[in-house]
Short mmCIF file of C-alpha atoms and ligand atoms in Angstrom, two decimals:
data_model
loop_
_atom_site.label_atom_id
_atom_site.label_comp_id
_atom_site.label_asym_id
_atom_site.label_seq_id
_atom_site.Cartn_x
_atom_site.Cartn_y
_atom_site.Cartn_z
CA MET A 66 4.75 -19.87 -43.97
CA SER A 67 6.41 -17.27 -41.70
CA LEU A 68 5.06 -17.50 -38.19
CA GLN A 69 3.49 -14.23 -37.19
CA LYS A 70 5.87 -12.93 -34.48
CA VAL A 71 3.95 -12.14 -31.23
CA GLN A 72 5.17 -8.52 -30.63
CA MET A 73 2.95 -8.13 -27.36
CA THR A 74 4.59 -7.28 -24.09
CA THR A 75 2.54 -8.33 -21.21
CA LEU A 76 2.42 -6.63 -17.83
CA ASP A 77 4.31 -9.56 -16.22
CA GLU A 78 7.03 -9.31 -18.95
CA PHE A 79 7.16 -5.43 -18.41
CA LEU A 80 7.45 -5.84 -14.53
CA MET A 81 10.14 -8.50 -15.24
CA ASN A 82 12.09 -6.32 -17.52
CA HIS A 83 11.84 -3.45 -15.26
CA PRO A 84 12.42 -4.84 -11.85
CA SER A 85 11.31 -2.71 -8.87
CA PRO A 86 13.69 -1.87 -5.87
CA TYR A 87 10.84 -2.89 -3.75
CA LYS A 88 10.77 -6.70 -3.03
CA ASN A 89 7.76 -8.69 -4.31
CA LEU A 90 5.80 -5.73 -5.68
CA ASN A 91 5.16 -7.79 -8.79
CA LYS A 92 3.14 -10.16 -6.51
CA ILE A 93 0.95 -7.20 -5.72
CA TYR A 94 0.42 -6.20 -9.11
CA ARG A 95 -0.45 -9.74 -10.02
CA GLN A 96 -3.31 -9.69 -7.39
CA ILE A 97 -4.53 -6.11 -8.31
CA THR A 98 -4.65 -6.82 -12.03
CA PHE A 99 -6.33 -10.15 -11.44
CA SER A 100 -8.91 -8.14 -9.34
CA CYS A 101 -9.25 -5.85 -12.17
CA LYS A 102 -9.93 -8.66 -14.80
CA VAL A 103 -12.59 -10.05 -12.49
CA ILE A 104 -14.27 -6.71 -12.06
CA SER A 105 -14.09 -5.85 -15.65
CA ASN A 106 -15.77 -9.05 -16.66
CA ARG A 107 -18.44 -8.82 -13.98
CA ILE A 108 -19.21 -5.22 -15.06
CA LYS A 109 -19.66 -6.36 -18.58
CA ARG A 110 -22.08 -9.04 -17.51
CA ALA A 111 -23.72 -6.86 -14.79
CA GLY A 112 -26.96 -6.40 -17.06
CA LEU A 113 -27.17 -10.15 -17.81
CA GLU A 114 -26.50 -11.25 -14.20
CA ASN A 115 -28.76 -8.63 -12.51
CA LEU A 116 -25.66 -7.05 -10.91
CA TYR A 117 -26.77 -3.50 -11.28
CA GLY A 118 -28.61 -1.42 -8.66
CA SER A 119 -27.86 -0.91 -5.06
CA THR A 120 -27.77 -2.86 -1.81
CA SER A 121 -29.82 -1.52 0.96
CA ILE A 122 -26.70 -0.20 2.62
CA THR A 123 -25.70 3.48 3.02
CA ASN A 124 -22.05 3.47 3.94
CA PHE A 125 -20.36 5.75 6.48
CA HIS A 126 -19.67 8.32 3.60
CA GLY A 127 -23.56 8.58 3.43
CA GLU A 128 -23.50 7.12 0.03
CA GLU A 129 -25.71 4.32 -1.36
CA VAL A 130 -23.47 1.26 -1.72
CA LYS A 131 -23.98 -0.37 -5.15
CA ASN A 132 -23.95 -4.37 -5.77
CA LEU A 133 -20.85 -3.82 -7.93
CA ASP A 134 -19.22 -1.75 -5.27
CA VAL A 135 -19.57 -4.65 -2.75
CA LEU A 136 -18.28 -7.19 -5.49
CA ALA A 137 -15.39 -5.04 -6.30
CA ASN A 138 -14.24 -4.60 -2.78
CA ASN A 139 -14.62 -8.19 -1.80
CA THR A 140 -12.58 -9.10 -4.87
CA PHE A 141 -9.62 -6.71 -3.96
CA ILE A 142 -9.56 -7.68 -0.31
CA THR A 143 -9.78 -11.45 -0.96
CA SER A 144 -6.83 -11.27 -3.58
CA LEU A 145 -4.58 -8.89 -1.67
CA SER A 146 -5.06 -10.71 1.50
CA LYS A 147 -3.26 -13.77 0.07
CA ILE A 148 0.19 -11.83 -0.23
CA LYS A 149 2.09 -11.96 3.00
CA ASP A 150 4.00 -8.90 2.16
CA VAL A 151 0.64 -6.99 2.38
CA GLY A 152 0.47 -5.55 5.98
CA ALA A 153 -2.62 -3.33 5.67
CA LEU A 154 -5.47 -2.33 3.28
CA VAL A 155 -7.32 0.84 3.13
CA SER A 156 -10.56 0.65 1.16
CA GLU A 157 -13.19 3.30 0.36
CA GLU A 158 -15.60 0.85 1.40
CA ASP A 159 -14.33 -0.16 4.90
CA TYR A 160 -14.70 2.07 7.89
CA ASP A 161 -11.10 1.70 8.97
CA ALA A 162 -7.68 0.51 7.84
CA MET A 163 -7.62 -3.50 7.88
CA ILE A 164 -4.43 -4.95 9.44
CA ILE A 165 -3.92 -8.03 7.33
CA ASN A 166 -0.46 -9.08 8.47
CA GLU A 167 1.44 -7.30 11.28
CA ALA A 168 4.75 -8.34 9.82
CA GLY A 169 3.77 -7.20 6.29
CA ARG A 170 5.67 -4.25 4.73
CA TYR A 171 3.12 -2.76 2.18
CA ILE A 172 -0.11 -0.76 2.60
CA VAL A 173 -2.45 -0.94 -0.23
CA THR A 174 -5.06 1.82 -0.60
CA PHE A 175 -7.91 1.28 -3.18
CA ASP A 176 -11.27 2.70 -4.40
CA PRO A 177 -12.52 -0.68 -5.56
CA LEU A 178 -15.18 0.88 -7.79
CA ASP A 179 -14.89 4.67 -8.71
CA GLY A 180 -17.77 6.35 -10.32
CA SER A 181 -20.45 4.24 -8.82
CA SER A 182 -23.31 6.73 -9.78
CA ASN A 183 -22.48 5.79 -13.39
CA ILE A 184 -22.71 2.05 -13.18
CA ASP A 185 -26.29 1.59 -14.01
CA ALA A 186 -26.07 3.92 -16.95
CA ASN A 187 -23.07 1.88 -18.57
CA VAL A 188 -20.81 4.87 -18.37
CA ASN A 189 -16.94 4.46 -17.74
CA ILE A 190 -16.05 3.53 -14.23
CA GLY A 191 -12.74 2.35 -12.66
CA SER A 192 -10.71 1.18 -9.85
CA ILE A 193 -7.85 3.24 -8.31
CA PHE A 194 -4.97 1.96 -6.16
CA GLY A 195 -1.70 3.10 -4.46
CA VAL A 196 0.95 1.24 -2.53
CA PHE A 197 2.99 2.58 0.35
CA GLU A 198 5.80 0.86 2.28
CA ARG A 199 5.40 0.91 6.07
CA THR A 200 7.36 3.54 7.88
CA GLY A 201 8.95 1.62 10.70
CA ASP A 202 10.56 -1.83 11.18
CA GLY A 203 8.18 -2.97 13.75
CA LYS A 204 4.70 -4.39 13.46
CA ILE A 205 2.58 -2.45 11.00
CA THR A 206 0.03 -0.09 12.47
CA LYS A 207 -2.79 1.98 11.22
CA ASN A 208 -0.51 4.95 11.53
CA ASP A 209 1.53 3.44 8.67
CA CYS A 210 -1.58 4.30 6.47
CA LEU A 211 -1.57 8.03 7.14
CA GLN A 212 1.31 9.03 4.71
CA PRO A 213 1.61 11.71 2.20
CA GLY A 214 1.28 10.73 -1.61
CA ARG A 215 4.95 11.62 -2.08
CA ASN A 216 5.60 8.28 -0.21
CA LEU A 217 3.67 6.11 -2.62
CA ILE A 218 5.91 3.57 -4.25
CA THR A 219 3.68 3.05 -7.01
CA ALA A 220 -0.09 3.93 -8.00
CA GLY A 221 -2.42 3.17 -10.83
CA TYR A 222 -6.04 2.94 -12.09
CA CYS A 223 -8.05 0.52 -14.10
CA LEU A 224 -10.54 2.13 -16.61
CA TYR A 225 -13.44 0.06 -17.40
CA GLY A 226 -14.83 1.24 -20.74
CA SER A 227 -14.95 0.27 -24.43
CA SER A 228 -11.71 -1.48 -23.60
CA THR A 229 -10.22 -2.11 -20.12
CA ILE A 230 -7.09 0.01 -19.60
CA LEU A 231 -4.56 -0.23 -16.63
CA VAL A 232 -2.47 2.88 -16.23
CA ILE A 233 0.53 2.78 -13.61
CA ALA A 234 2.86 5.11 -12.29
CA TYR A 235 5.89 2.63 -11.74
CA ASN A 236 9.69 3.10 -11.69
CA GLY A 237 9.44 6.78 -12.46
CA GLN A 238 7.36 6.60 -15.41
CA VAL A 239 3.63 6.20 -16.36
CA THR A 240 2.64 3.21 -18.56
CA GLY A 241 -0.54 1.98 -19.90
CA PHE A 242 -1.82 -1.55 -20.79
CA THR A 243 -4.85 -2.75 -22.55
CA LEU A 244 -6.62 -5.90 -21.54
CA ASP A 245 -6.48 -8.36 -24.52
CA GLU A 246 -9.42 -10.49 -23.58
CA ASN A 247 -8.30 -13.24 -26.13
CA TYR A 248 -5.48 -14.09 -23.95
CA GLY A 249 -6.85 -12.58 -20.54
CA GLU A 250 -3.57 -10.43 -20.44
CA PHE A 251 -2.75 -6.79 -20.00
CA VAL A 252 -0.70 -5.89 -22.84
CA LEU A 253 1.55 -2.61 -23.33
CA THR A 254 -0.21 -0.05 -25.38
CA HIS A 255 0.81 3.22 -24.02
CA ASN A 256 4.61 3.68 -23.31
CA LYS A 257 6.14 6.42 -21.24
CA MET A 258 2.71 8.62 -21.09
CA THR A 259 3.16 12.30 -20.71
CA VAL A 260 0.45 14.85 -20.18
CA PRO A 261 0.41 17.80 -22.64
CA GLU A 262 1.69 21.02 -21.31
CA PHE A 263 -1.62 22.79 -21.87
CA LYS A 264 -5.08 22.03 -23.26
CA PRO A 265 -8.18 24.31 -23.21
CA ILE A 266 -10.45 21.62 -21.50
CA TYR A 267 -11.80 22.13 -17.94
CA SER A 268 -13.61 19.27 -16.06
CA VAL A 269 -15.64 20.23 -12.88
CA ASN A 270 -19.21 19.73 -11.70
CA GLU A 271 -20.58 23.12 -12.67
CA GLY A 272 -23.73 22.43 -10.44
CA ASN A 273 -21.73 23.31 -7.39
CA ARG A 274 -20.54 26.83 -8.90
CA ASP A 275 -22.62 29.02 -6.57
CA SER A 276 -21.00 27.52 -3.39
CA TRP A 277 -17.34 27.46 -4.55
CA ASP A 278 -14.77 29.79 -3.13
CA PRO A 279 -15.25 33.30 -4.98
CA LYS A 280 -11.57 32.69 -6.30
CA VAL A 281 -12.47 29.35 -7.82
CA ARG A 282 -15.78 30.71 -9.25
CA GLU A 283 -13.79 33.72 -10.92
CA PHE A 284 -11.15 31.36 -12.19
CA VAL A 285 -13.68 28.90 -13.78
CA ASP A 286 -15.72 31.96 -15.27
CA SER A 287 -12.46 33.19 -16.71
CA LEU A 288 -11.94 29.96 -18.65
CA LYS A 289 -15.43 30.45 -20.36
CA SER A 290 -14.71 34.06 -21.24
CA THR A 291 -14.81 35.14 -24.88
CA GLU A 292 -13.68 38.60 -23.90
CA GLY A 293 -11.38 40.14 -26.71
CA GLY A 294 -12.38 37.41 -29.05
CA LYS A 295 -10.88 34.67 -26.79
CA LYS A 296 -11.68 31.02 -27.63
CA PRO A 297 -13.37 29.64 -24.40
CA PHE A 298 -12.27 26.35 -22.86
CA SER A 299 -14.38 23.17 -23.44
CA LEU A 300 -16.22 21.60 -20.57
CA ARG A 301 -15.95 17.83 -20.31
CA TYR A 302 -17.26 16.05 -17.23
CA ILE A 303 -17.91 12.27 -17.00
CA GLY A 304 -18.61 12.10 -13.29
CA SER A 305 -16.14 9.21 -12.81
CA MET A 306 -12.90 10.43 -11.68
CA VAL A 307 -10.86 7.71 -13.29
CA ALA A 308 -12.40 8.52 -16.71
CA ASP A 309 -12.00 12.50 -16.34
CA ILE A 310 -8.32 11.76 -15.24
CA HIS A 311 -7.60 9.38 -18.07
CA ARG A 312 -8.94 11.80 -20.56
CA THR A 313 -6.84 14.74 -18.94
CA LEU A 314 -3.81 12.61 -19.01
CA LEU A 315 -4.13 11.71 -22.64
CA TYR A 316 -5.54 15.12 -23.89
CA GLY A 317 -4.39 17.56 -21.26
CA GLY A 318 -6.70 20.07 -19.51
CA LEU A 319 -7.84 20.64 -15.89
CA PHE A 320 -9.84 18.46 -13.57
CA MET A 321 -11.30 20.05 -10.49
CA TYR A 322 -13.14 19.01 -7.47
CA PRO A 323 -13.11 22.22 -5.32
CA ALA A 324 -14.60 22.63 -1.76
CA SER A 325 -18.39 23.35 -1.98
CA ASP A 326 -21.25 23.72 0.55
CA SER A 327 -22.05 19.92 0.11
CA ALA A 328 -18.44 19.04 0.47
CA PRO A 329 -16.75 21.65 2.50
CA GLN A 330 -13.27 19.76 2.44
CA GLY A 331 -13.82 18.80 -1.17
CA LYS A 332 -15.54 15.30 -2.06
CA LEU A 333 -12.71 13.26 -3.18
CA ARG A 334 -10.81 11.03 -0.70
CA TYR A 335 -7.08 11.51 -0.37
CA LEU A 336 -5.60 8.20 0.26
CA TYR A 337 -7.34 6.09 -2.61
CA GLU A 338 -8.49 8.80 -5.13
CA VAL A 339 -6.50 12.03 -4.95
CA ALA A 340 -2.86 10.82 -3.80
CA PRO A 341 -2.65 8.02 -6.46
CA MET A 342 -3.95 10.03 -9.40
CA SER A 343 -1.68 12.95 -8.17
CA LEU A 344 1.44 10.63 -8.40
CA ILE A 345 0.33 9.54 -11.77
CA MET A 346 -0.19 13.18 -13.07
CA GLU A 347 3.00 14.39 -11.60
CA THR A 348 5.12 11.28 -12.90
CA ALA A 349 3.57 12.10 -16.47
CA GLY A 350 4.82 15.85 -16.23
CA GLY A 351 1.61 17.31 -15.02
CA ARG A 352 0.82 18.75 -11.39
CA ALA A 353 -1.87 18.40 -8.74
CA VAL A 354 -2.60 20.97 -6.07
CA CYS A 355 -5.03 20.99 -3.18
CA GLY A 356 -5.48 24.66 -3.15
CA GLU A 357 -2.22 26.29 -2.39
CA VAL A 358 -0.35 22.92 -1.37
CA PRO A 359 1.16 20.21 -3.69
CA ALA A 360 -1.38 17.34 -3.52
CA LEU A 361 1.46 14.92 -2.82
CA ASP A 362 2.59 16.81 0.26
CA ILE A 363 -0.62 16.47 2.18
CA VAL A 364 -0.33 14.30 5.29
CA PRO A 365 -3.77 12.78 5.81
CA GLU A 366 -5.16 12.74 9.55
CA THR A 367 -7.77 9.90 8.75
CA VAL A 368 -8.03 7.19 6.19
CA HIS A 369 -10.95 8.85 4.40
CA GLN A 370 -9.85 12.47 4.61
CA ARG A 371 -11.35 14.41 1.69
CA VAL A 372 -9.47 17.20 -0.01
CA PRO A 373 -10.19 19.80 -2.59
CA VAL A 374 -7.90 18.85 -5.87
CA PHE A 375 -6.94 20.67 -9.15
CA ILE A 376 -5.07 18.30 -11.28
CA GLY A 377 -3.83 18.24 -14.85
CA SER A 378 -1.54 20.08 -17.42
CA SER A 379 0.99 22.23 -15.70
CA GLY A 380 0.17 25.11 -17.92
CA CYS A 381 -3.45 24.94 -16.74
CA ILE A 382 -2.51 24.69 -13.22
CA LYS A 383 -0.14 27.65 -13.66
CA LYS A 384 -3.32 29.73 -15.01
CA PHE A 385 -5.14 28.86 -11.80
CA GLU A 386 -2.27 29.86 -9.66
CA ILE A 387 -1.76 33.28 -10.97
P1 LIG B 162 -17.03 7.01 -5.89
O1 LIG B 162 -17.99 6.27 -6.91
O2 LIG B 162 -15.93 5.97 -5.79
O3 LIG B 162 -17.69 7.38 -4.69
O4 LIG B 162 -16.43 8.15 -6.64
C1 LIG B 162 -17.21 9.08 -7.19
C2 LIG B 162 -16.43 10.44 -7.25
C3 LIG B 162 -15.61 10.55 -8.43
O5 LIG B 162 -15.46 9.41 -9.23
C4 LIG B 162 -16.10 11.53 -9.27
O6 LIG B 162 -15.01 12.49 -9.80
C5 LIG B 162 -16.94 12.29 -8.18
O7 LIG B 162 -17.46 11.51 -7.40
C6 LIG B 162 -18.29 13.08 -9.04
O8 LIG B 162 -18.85 13.64 -8.02
P2 LIG B 162 -20.18 14.51 -8.33
O9 LIG B 162 -21.30 13.57 -8.79
O10 LIG B 162 -20.60 15.32 -7.11
O11 LIG B 162 -19.90 15.40 -9.43
MN1 LIG B 163 -14.10 7.23 -6.18
MN1 LIG B 164 -15.78 3.97 -4.91
#
């Protein structure tokens, strides 16, 4: 009987076969992916363990904090704080940067649970993370957390859906891994991911249309136009950035969160939503802009700075820029 050869490449094996120039980055990946496994499991059991719903807390963003937001945040902080190379953490759920170890060399920024408004409806949600190296040689400071996305040494997201998929921008390529729950391992399933150069899909919350900048409004209206027999773009909007970006990465198209009256700087936060996703999209051959400026060139002034974002296929971004 020929033993069925196990063809799976686990994430650990992939990281071992593609060593990073950044020391001990694999340890950070081990802690991040363990956190994602825990969160994935709890989300699947949320209805059985009464984890849906909100705490009584409204956070400093003015958003109601969901029970699973707290669980996810605690999971990331607990697991990452065990790594002595981690100097600081920036979480969407914490008011300020957390200095974990002044001698540490890495800063990990993360949105522990993205798409929280979708949790109770069992719609795809995710976690987003980015890793920076400190800028100086001395003790790590909060200033080390305010770096442009161009400085990210790696970034990724985990999408909790019909399957749990980890996508990372690492060593100059984008790679996807699917959680095999039989073994509790992330297994390579999407090698060298590249975003299609163009796709007539746009992804935006049209409910904010009346308060967009007129240029944005005209652009989005042009995508829907059937003038001269043109085929209009399709609208796809899930409301979880991770899910909308994952679809855009796989199918192509354009995801947007423009500035609006309710979000004059844009809604999405730079350090743990826009910068990591922009690194992933650019590494996959796509583009990301915050208005006129490449998203990766923005230098945030605060850890929760919001920016407008247009991200996806380079051909779609070019259409926006003409
Ligand atoms: P979070 O749940 O981490 O606060 O993020 C929600 C974000 C993002 O996931 C999504 O793209 C956007 O909010 C949707 O905002 P609207 O509901 O205003 O469209
Ligand atoms: Mn988010
Ligand atoms: Mn969140």
